Amino acid sequence: MNFTRWSARLPGTQRRAAARTETPVSPDRRGEGCVPAARAGQPADGTAPVPAVDELPARDVLDRVPALVALVHGPDHRIAYVNDAYAAAFGVRPAGAPAREALPELAELGLLPLLDQVLRSGKPRTLKSRKAVDGRSYTFTCTPVDEDGDRDGGVLVFATDVTDHAEAAERLRASERRQRETAVTLQRSLLPQELEQPDDLRIAATYQPGGTEAAVGGDWYDVITLGGGRTALVIGDVMGRGVRAAAVMGQLRTAVRAYARLDLPPHEVLQLLDGLATEIDANQIATCVYAVHDPNEGRLVYASAGHLPILVRDENGTVSRAEEPTGPPLGTGGWIHSSGSIALGPGSTAVLYTDGLVERRDEDLDEGIAALEGALAGATGSPQVVCDRLVRSAGVTADHDDDVAVLVLQHPARTGPDGDLFRNAALELLGGVEAAPRARAFASGVLTSWRFPAELHDLGVLAASELVANSLQHGTPPMRLRLRRTDRRLIVEVTDGDDHLPRRRRAEPGDESGRGIAIVATIASHWGCRRTPGGGKAVWCEFVLPKS
């Protein structure tokens, strides 16, 4: 089929034979044009030969094809021919009229610049799956057509109806969007809806899901107040994508909160999580950092299961990494985790984050962490401001290819009137039974100097007396009484060298002991106990201060 024959006479051009003629093409012209010529063959049975493609009338063929065909000529793309399918879709088009006026459907699809490009370059171009004014979708192929080096060549526009394919693709995209929305909703519902705000720390966090082309991951964070002024901070990342990763993340986060209530050291919490992760899904692994802040120690005690290092900026602006110790990810099993610590004094800021913040395909991970250190060194302000600046400095946008979770905590340096609301007092308990009256006198004097109301003063002295008596009876030296006040609560804590944890029980009328912890639990807002590093235990209770 020779597409170089015009199907209409155009003004200003040489007259050509009508496309309906069936004049055979000379042997030296066969094979020219966009479609190779086919040669007639003599059948083996002696029947009449099948006509070659070159001998078929091009116009009759184009009139019958179901695809839309239009032929335009010259720099103005004047209409030379449209087939019946094109006329049925967009209406009859007058021959000789420029495409800009007579083919508005092509102009709306942005096809006219493509026609110019094809005419200049002499190379075909394709525009895939565009929705036309008739409501159907077409793939347009524009092929250059010329004859004998004619400068005013033409372009054959061939449009294939791909509506069914386009609708199927759109249904698939809609299904993927719904699945993504479901995963994002699940992910966000499993994250803390409102962060707990401890007395001694200021905390902010952010979660940024990956772009629309990336499935939702399993990043999470959490803040858990442990009582006695201590706070647990968690961040983790479940490997994998989609609803499954988000569901595993939710189970791990729930387990972390349950284990945190046991007030275990960080490495023991990760040890329990490791076994649980294996039970949830043996093929699913996760990284996690579990850290505990104790305002009395001024340090962050942590354990890491394959996670990125915590970054801490001190009051002077120096940034350091908490790199050791780090164990393998959760779910691998067979590893004994250990705890480390890093200083977090007044005026310090710590950042916990997932790999989406620092990992890039075109650079080393250490380079990303180093860049984050530089951003943290210059990021000042509230935790939320620092969090936003770190995310911006890392170039995280709505089209980011991975989930990002960031947790920022500050231990503010309090001075002046604000500093008066945060006080500490401690007494070493030496001697035998005479330590109890000394502890009561010490507690009474401290609470009086802190100007607590009489009722709260008496309850605090009673709690200190019962906890000290319990330690003297059941504990071993060294023993210490510590009183701490914040802007929201009074904390009474007694430590000793025995690691047997007390429990609340109902004392029978004839029992000589067992009532101290019951009394403390009754009068205090909260109470608890934990084992301390190096052996021993701490028993504490706290009272919520009345609002001024």
Short mmCIF file of N, CA, C and O in Angstrom, two decimals, residues 399-496:
data_model
loop_
_atom_site.label_atom_id
_atom_site.label_comp_id
_atom_site.label_asym_id
_atom_site.label_seq_id
_atom_site.Cartn_x
_atom_site.Cartn_y
_atom_site.Cartn_z
N ASP A 399 6.67 13.67 47.20
CA ASP A 399 6.99 12.62 46.24
C ASP A 399 8.16 11.76 46.70
O ASP A 399 8.74 11.02 45.90
N HIS A 400 8.53 11.86 47.98
CA HIS A 400 9.66 11.09 48.49
C HIS A 400 9.39 9.60 48.33
O HIS A 400 8.24 9.15 48.46
N ASP A 401 10.44 8.83 48.04
CA ASP A 401 10.25 7.42 47.72
C ASP A 401 10.28 6.49 48.93
O ASP A 401 10.29 5.28 48.77
N ASP A 402 10.28 7.04 50.15
CA ASP A 402 10.30 6.18 51.33
C ASP A 402 9.62 6.92 52.49
O ASP A 402 9.56 8.15 52.50
N ASP A 403 9.11 6.13 53.43
CA ASP A 403 8.52 6.72 54.63
C ASP A 403 9.60 7.39 55.47
O ASP A 403 10.76 6.97 55.45
N VAL A 404 9.19 8.42 56.21
CA VAL A 404 10.11 9.13 57.10
C VAL A 404 9.41 9.33 58.44
O VAL A 404 8.28 9.82 58.49
N ALA A 405 10.10 8.95 59.52
CA ALA A 405 9.63 9.23 60.88
C ALA A 405 10.77 9.89 61.65
O ALA A 405 11.91 9.44 61.56
N VAL A 406 10.45 10.96 62.34
CA VAL A 406 11.45 11.70 63.11
C VAL A 406 10.87 12.01 64.48
O VAL A 406 9.71 12.44 64.60
N LEU A 407 11.69 11.79 65.52
CA LEU A 407 11.30 12.08 66.90
C LEU A 407 12.38 12.97 67.51
O LEU A 407 13.55 12.58 67.55
N VAL A 408 12.00 14.17 67.94
CA VAL A 408 12.94 15.14 68.51
C VAL A 408 12.56 15.39 69.95
O VAL A 408 11.39 15.65 70.26
N LEU A 409 13.56 15.31 70.86
CA LEU A 409 13.31 15.60 72.27
C LEU A 409 14.36 16.57 72.79
O LEU A 409 15.53 16.50 72.40
N GLN A 410 13.92 17.46 73.63
CA GLN A 410 14.80 18.45 74.24
C GLN A 410 14.70 18.36 75.75
O GLN A 410 13.61 18.19 76.31
N HIS A 411 15.88 18.46 76.40
CA HIS A 411 15.93 18.58 77.84
C HIS A 411 16.25 20.04 78.14
O HIS A 411 17.41 20.43 78.12
N PRO A 412 15.23 20.86 78.37
CA PRO A 412 15.47 22.29 78.49
C PRO A 412 16.26 22.66 79.74
O PRO A 412 16.15 21.99 80.79
N ALA A 413 17.07 23.69 79.60
CA ALA A 413 17.80 24.23 80.76
C ALA A 413 16.91 25.28 81.42
O ALA A 413 16.65 26.34 80.85
N ARG A 414 16.43 24.96 82.60
CA ARG A 414 15.47 25.85 83.27
C ARG A 414 16.19 26.70 84.31
O ARG A 414 16.95 26.19 85.13
N THR A 415 15.91 27.99 84.25
CA THR A 415 16.51 28.94 85.20
C THR A 415 15.42 29.88 85.70
O THR A 415 14.31 29.95 85.14
N GLY A 416 15.75 30.64 86.75
CA GLY A 416 14.80 31.62 87.26
C GLY A 416 13.59 30.97 87.88
O GLY A 416 13.64 29.88 88.46
N PRO A 417 12.43 31.63 87.75
CA PRO A 417 11.19 31.09 88.35
C PRO A 417 10.84 29.71 87.82
O PRO A 417 10.33 28.87 88.56
N ASP A 418 11.14 29.47 86.54
CA ASP A 418 10.84 28.15 85.98
C ASP A 418 11.73 27.09 86.63
O ASP A 418 11.30 25.96 86.88
N GLY A 419 12.96 27.44 86.93
CA GLY A 419 13.86 26.50 87.58
C GLY A 419 13.43 26.16 89.00
O GLY A 419 13.73 25.06 89.50
N ASP A 420 12.74 27.08 89.67
CA ASP A 420 12.27 26.82 91.04
C ASP A 420 11.21 25.72 91.08
O ASP A 420 10.96 25.14 92.14
N LEU A 421 10.57 25.47 89.94
CA LEU A 421 9.54 24.44 89.90
C LEU A 421 10.12 23.04 89.73
O LEU A 421 9.39 22.05 89.78
N PHE A 422 11.44 22.95 89.48
CA PHE A 422 12.09 21.66 89.30
C PHE A 422 13.22 21.57 90.32
O PHE A 422 14.25 22.21 90.21
N ARG A 423 13.00 20.76 91.33
CA ARG A 423 13.96 20.64 92.44
C ARG A 423 14.23 19.17 92.74
O ARG A 423 13.41 18.29 92.49
N ASN A 424 15.42 18.92 93.29
CA ASN A 424 15.81 17.58 93.73
C ASN A 424 16.39 17.66 95.13
O ASN A 424 17.06 18.65 95.48
N ALA A 425 16.16 16.63 95.92
CA ALA A 425 16.78 16.51 97.25
C ALA A 425 16.95 15.04 97.54
O ALA A 425 16.06 14.22 97.25
N ALA A 426 18.12 14.65 98.11
CA ALA A 426 18.39 13.23 98.37
C ALA A 426 19.04 13.07 99.74
O ALA A 426 19.74 13.97 100.23
N LEU A 427 18.82 11.93 100.37
CA LEU A 427 19.37 11.61 101.68
C LEU A 427 19.86 10.17 101.67
O LEU A 427 19.10 9.25 101.31
N GLU A 428 21.13 9.96 102.03
CA GLU A 428 21.65 8.61 102.17
C GLU A 428 21.14 8.04 103.50
O GLU A 428 21.29 8.66 104.56
N LEU A 429 20.55 6.85 103.44
CA LEU A 429 19.97 6.22 104.62
C LEU A 429 21.01 5.33 105.28
O LEU A 429 21.30 4.23 104.81
N LEU A 430 21.62 5.84 106.36
CA LEU A 430 22.65 5.11 107.08
C LEU A 430 22.14 4.68 108.45
O LEU A 430 21.26 5.33 109.03
N GLY A 431 22.70 3.61 108.97
CA GLY A 431 22.31 3.14 110.29
C GLY A 431 21.16 2.17 110.22
O GLY A 431 20.79 1.65 109.17
N GLY A 432 20.54 1.92 111.36
CA GLY A 432 19.48 0.95 111.46
C GLY A 432 18.12 1.63 111.52
O GLY A 432 17.77 2.46 110.69
N VAL A 433 17.38 1.28 112.60
CA VAL A 433 16.01 1.79 112.71
C VAL A 433 15.97 3.29 112.88
O VAL A 433 14.96 3.93 112.60
N GLU A 434 17.09 3.91 113.33
CA GLU A 434 17.05 5.36 113.51
C GLU A 434 17.04 6.10 112.19
O GLU A 434 16.83 7.32 112.15
N ALA A 435 17.25 5.38 111.07
CA ALA A 435 17.19 6.03 109.77
C ALA A 435 15.77 6.46 109.43
O ALA A 435 15.58 7.43 108.69
N ALA A 436 14.77 5.77 109.95
CA ALA A 436 13.39 6.10 109.63
C ALA A 436 13.00 7.48 110.14
O ALA A 436 12.46 8.29 109.38
N PRO A 437 13.22 7.82 111.41
CA PRO A 437 12.86 9.18 111.85
C PRO A 437 13.68 10.25 111.14
O PRO A 437 13.17 11.35 110.89
N ARG A 438 14.95 9.97 110.81
CA ARG A 438 15.73 10.96 110.08
C ARG A 438 15.14 11.20 108.70
O ARG A 438 15.10 12.33 108.21
N ALA A 439 14.67 10.12 108.05
CA ALA A 439 14.06 10.25 106.73
C ALA A 439 12.78 11.07 106.81
O ALA A 439 12.51 11.93 105.95
N ARG A 440 11.96 10.85 107.88
CA ARG A 440 10.73 11.63 108.02
C ARG A 440 11.04 13.10 108.25
O ARG A 440 10.40 13.98 107.68
N ALA A 441 12.03 13.38 109.07
CA ALA A 441 12.39 14.78 109.33
C ALA A 441 12.94 15.44 108.06
O ALA A 441 12.63 16.61 107.76
N PHE A 442 13.74 14.70 107.32
CA PHE A 442 14.29 15.24 106.08
C PHE A 442 13.17 15.56 105.08
O PHE A 442 13.14 16.64 104.47
N ALA A 443 12.25 14.61 104.90
CA ALA A 443 11.15 14.82 103.96
C ALA A 443 10.28 15.99 104.39
O ALA A 443 9.87 16.81 103.56
N SER A 444 10.01 16.11 105.67
CA SER A 444 9.19 17.21 106.16
C SER A 444 9.85 18.55 105.90
O SER A 444 9.21 19.52 105.45
N GLY A 445 11.16 18.64 106.15
CA GLY A 445 11.85 19.90 105.94
C GLY A 445 11.89 20.28 104.47
O GLY A 445 11.70 21.46 104.12
N VAL A 446 12.15 19.31 103.61
CA VAL A 446 12.22 19.61 102.17
C VAL A 446 10.87 20.05 101.65
O VAL A 446 10.75 21.05 100.92
N LEU A 447 9.81 19.33 101.99
CA LEU A 447 8.49 19.67 101.47
C LEU A 447 8.01 21.01 102.02
O LEU A 447 7.28 21.74 101.34
N THR A 448 8.42 21.34 103.24
CA THR A 448 8.07 22.66 103.77
C THR A 448 8.78 23.76 102.99
O THR A 448 8.18 24.80 102.65
N SER A 449 10.07 23.54 102.67
CA SER A 449 10.82 24.55 101.91
C SER A 449 10.28 24.70 100.50
O SER A 449 10.42 25.77 99.89
N TRP A 450 9.67 23.67 99.97
CA TRP A 450 9.08 23.76 98.64
C TRP A 450 7.67 24.35 98.67
O TRP A 450 7.02 24.45 97.64
N ARG A 451 7.20 24.69 99.86
CA ARG A 451 5.93 25.41 100.05
C ARG A 451 4.74 24.63 99.49
O ARG A 451 3.87 25.18 98.83
N PHE A 452 4.71 23.35 99.80
CA PHE A 452 3.56 22.56 99.41
C PHE A 452 2.42 22.79 100.39
O PHE A 452 2.65 23.10 101.57
N PRO A 453 1.18 22.62 99.97
CA PRO A 453 0.05 22.70 100.89
C PRO A 453 0.18 21.66 102.02
O PRO A 453 0.84 20.63 101.86
N ALA A 454 -0.47 21.92 103.12
CA ALA A 454 -0.33 21.05 104.29
C ALA A 454 -0.75 19.62 103.99
O ALA A 454 -0.09 18.66 104.42
N GLU A 455 -1.83 19.46 103.24
CA GLU A 455 -2.31 18.10 102.95
C GLU A 455 -1.29 17.33 102.11
O GLU A 455 -0.97 16.17 102.41
N LEU A 456 -0.77 17.99 101.07
CA LEU A 456 0.22 17.32 100.23
C LEU A 456 1.51 17.08 101.01
O LEU A 456 2.17 16.05 100.83
N HIS A 457 1.86 18.01 101.91
CA HIS A 457 3.05 17.84 102.75
C HIS A 457 2.92 16.57 103.60
O HIS A 457 3.86 15.76 103.66
N ASP A 458 1.77 16.40 104.23
CA ASP A 458 1.58 15.24 105.11
C ASP A 458 1.58 13.93 104.31
O ASP A 458 2.15 12.92 104.76
N LEU A 459 0.94 13.94 103.12
CA LEU A 459 0.93 12.73 102.31
C LEU A 459 2.33 12.37 101.83
O LEU A 459 2.72 11.20 101.80
N GLY A 460 3.12 13.38 101.46
CA GLY A 460 4.48 13.12 101.03
C GLY A 460 5.34 12.55 102.13
O GLY A 460 6.14 11.62 101.91
N VAL A 461 5.21 13.09 103.36
CA VAL A 461 5.97 12.58 104.50
C VAL A 461 5.55 11.15 104.81
O VAL A 461 6.41 10.28 105.09
N LEU A 462 4.24 10.85 104.76
CA LEU A 462 3.76 9.50 105.03
C LEU A 462 4.30 8.51 104.00
O LEU A 462 4.75 7.41 104.35
N ALA A 463 4.27 8.90 102.70
CA ALA A 463 4.77 8.01 101.65
C ALA A 463 6.26 7.75 101.83
O ALA A 463 6.74 6.60 101.71
N ALA A 464 7.04 8.80 102.15
CA ALA A 464 8.47 8.62 102.37
C ALA A 464 8.73 7.69 103.55
O ALA A 464 9.61 6.82 103.51
N SER A 465 7.95 7.84 104.61
CA SER A 465 8.13 7.01 105.79
C SER A 465 7.86 5.54 105.47
O SER A 465 8.62 4.65 105.89
N GLU A 466 6.77 5.25 104.73
CA GLU A 466 6.43 3.86 104.42
C GLU A 466 7.45 3.23 103.48
O GLU A 466 7.83 2.07 103.65
N LEU A 467 7.91 3.98 102.48
CA LEU A 467 8.88 3.42 101.55
C LEU A 467 10.23 3.16 102.23
O LEU A 467 10.89 2.15 101.96
N VAL A 468 10.62 4.07 103.12
CA VAL A 468 11.87 3.88 103.84
C VAL A 468 11.75 2.69 104.79
O VAL A 468 12.68 1.85 104.89
N ALA A 469 10.63 2.58 105.47
CA ALA A 469 10.43 1.45 106.39
C ALA A 469 10.46 0.13 105.63
O ALA A 469 11.04 -0.87 106.09
N ASN A 470 9.85 0.10 104.45
CA ASN A 470 9.86 -1.11 103.63
C ASN A 470 11.27 -1.48 103.20
O ASN A 470 11.67 -2.65 103.21
N SER A 471 12.06 -0.46 102.85
CA SER A 471 13.43 -0.72 102.42
C SER A 471 14.30 -1.18 103.59
O SER A 471 15.13 -2.08 103.44
N LEU A 472 14.10 -0.60 104.75
CA LEU A 472 14.87 -1.00 105.93
C LEU A 472 14.56 -2.44 106.34
O LEU A 472 15.45 -3.16 106.80
N GLN A 473 13.33 -2.86 106.12
CA GLN A 473 12.93 -4.20 106.55
C GLN A 473 13.31 -5.26 105.53
O GLN A 473 13.75 -6.36 105.89
N HIS A 474 13.16 -4.96 104.25
CA HIS A 474 13.34 -5.98 103.22
C HIS A 474 14.55 -5.75 102.33
O HIS A 474 14.93 -6.67 101.58
N GLY A 475 15.15 -4.56 102.36
CA GLY A 475 16.25 -4.26 101.46
C GLY A 475 17.60 -4.39 102.13
O GLY A 475 17.73 -4.79 103.29
N THR A 476 18.62 -4.06 101.35
CA THR A 476 20.00 -4.08 101.84
C THR A 476 20.68 -2.78 101.43
O THR A 476 20.28 -2.13 100.45
N PRO A 477 21.72 -2.37 102.17
CA PRO A 477 22.45 -1.15 101.78
C PRO A 477 23.12 -1.34 100.42
O PRO A 477 23.37 -2.46 100.00
N PRO A 478 23.42 -0.21 99.72
CA PRO A 478 23.18 1.18 100.14
C PRO A 478 21.73 1.58 99.87
O PRO A 478 21.12 1.12 98.90
N MET A 479 21.21 2.45 100.72
CA MET A 479 19.83 2.91 100.60
C MET A 479 19.82 4.43 100.51
O MET A 479 20.63 5.11 101.14
N ARG A 480 18.86 4.94 99.71
CA ARG A 480 18.78 6.38 99.52
C ARG A 480 17.33 6.80 99.34
O ARG A 480 16.54 6.11 98.69
N LEU A 481 16.99 7.93 99.92
CA LEU A 481 15.69 8.57 99.75
C LEU A 481 15.87 9.78 98.85
O LEU A 481 16.75 10.61 99.08
N ARG A 482 15.06 9.84 97.80
CA ARG A 482 15.15 10.98 96.88
C ARG A 482 13.77 11.60 96.73
O ARG A 482 12.77 10.89 96.49
N LEU A 483 13.71 12.92 96.85
CA LEU A 483 12.49 13.69 96.62
C LEU A 483 12.73 14.57 95.39
O LEU A 483 13.79 15.16 95.24
N ARG A 484 11.72 14.60 94.54
CA ARG A 484 11.83 15.41 93.32
C ARG A 484 10.49 16.07 93.05
O ARG A 484 9.43 15.44 93.16
N ARG A 485 10.57 17.33 92.69
CA ARG A 485 9.34 18.03 92.29
C ARG A 485 9.51 18.57 90.88
O ARG A 485 10.61 18.94 90.45
N THR A 486 8.43 18.58 90.12
CA THR A 486 8.37 19.21 88.81
C THR A 486 7.23 20.22 88.85
O THR A 486 6.64 20.48 89.91
N ASP A 487 6.94 20.78 87.71
CA ASP A 487 5.83 21.73 87.67
C ASP A 487 4.47 21.04 87.75
O ASP A 487 3.44 21.71 87.85
N ARG A 488 4.47 19.67 87.74
CA ARG A 488 3.19 18.97 87.75
C ARG A 488 3.03 17.95 88.86
O ARG A 488 1.92 17.54 89.18
N ARG A 489 4.16 17.49 89.44
CA ARG A 489 4.02 16.39 90.40
C ARG A 489 5.17 16.37 91.40
O ARG A 489 6.24 16.95 91.18
N LEU A 490 4.92 15.64 92.50
CA LEU A 490 5.91 15.35 93.52
C LEU A 490 6.23 13.86 93.43
O LEU A 490 5.33 13.02 93.40
N ILE A 491 7.53 13.54 93.39
CA ILE A 491 7.98 12.16 93.26
C ILE A 491 8.80 11.79 94.49
O ILE A 491 9.73 12.52 94.88
N VAL A 492 8.47 10.67 95.11
CA VAL A 492 9.21 10.13 96.25
C VAL A 492 9.77 8.79 95.82
O VAL A 492 9.02 7.91 95.38
N GLU A 493 11.09 8.60 95.96
CA GLU A 493 11.72 7.36 95.50
C GLU A 493 12.74 6.89 96.53
O GLU A 493 13.50 7.69 97.09
N VAL A 494 12.76 5.57 96.77
CA VAL A 494 13.73 4.96 97.68
C VAL A 494 14.43 3.83 96.92
O VAL A 494 13.78 2.98 96.31
N THR A 495 15.75 3.83 96.95
CA THR A 495 16.54 2.79 96.30
C THR A 495 17.32 2.00 97.36
O THR A 495 17.69 2.55 98.41
N ASP A 496 17.55 0.71 97.09
CA ASP A 496 18.40 -0.11 97.98
C ASP A 496 19.09 -1.17 97.14
O ASP A 496 18.88 -1.27 95.93
#
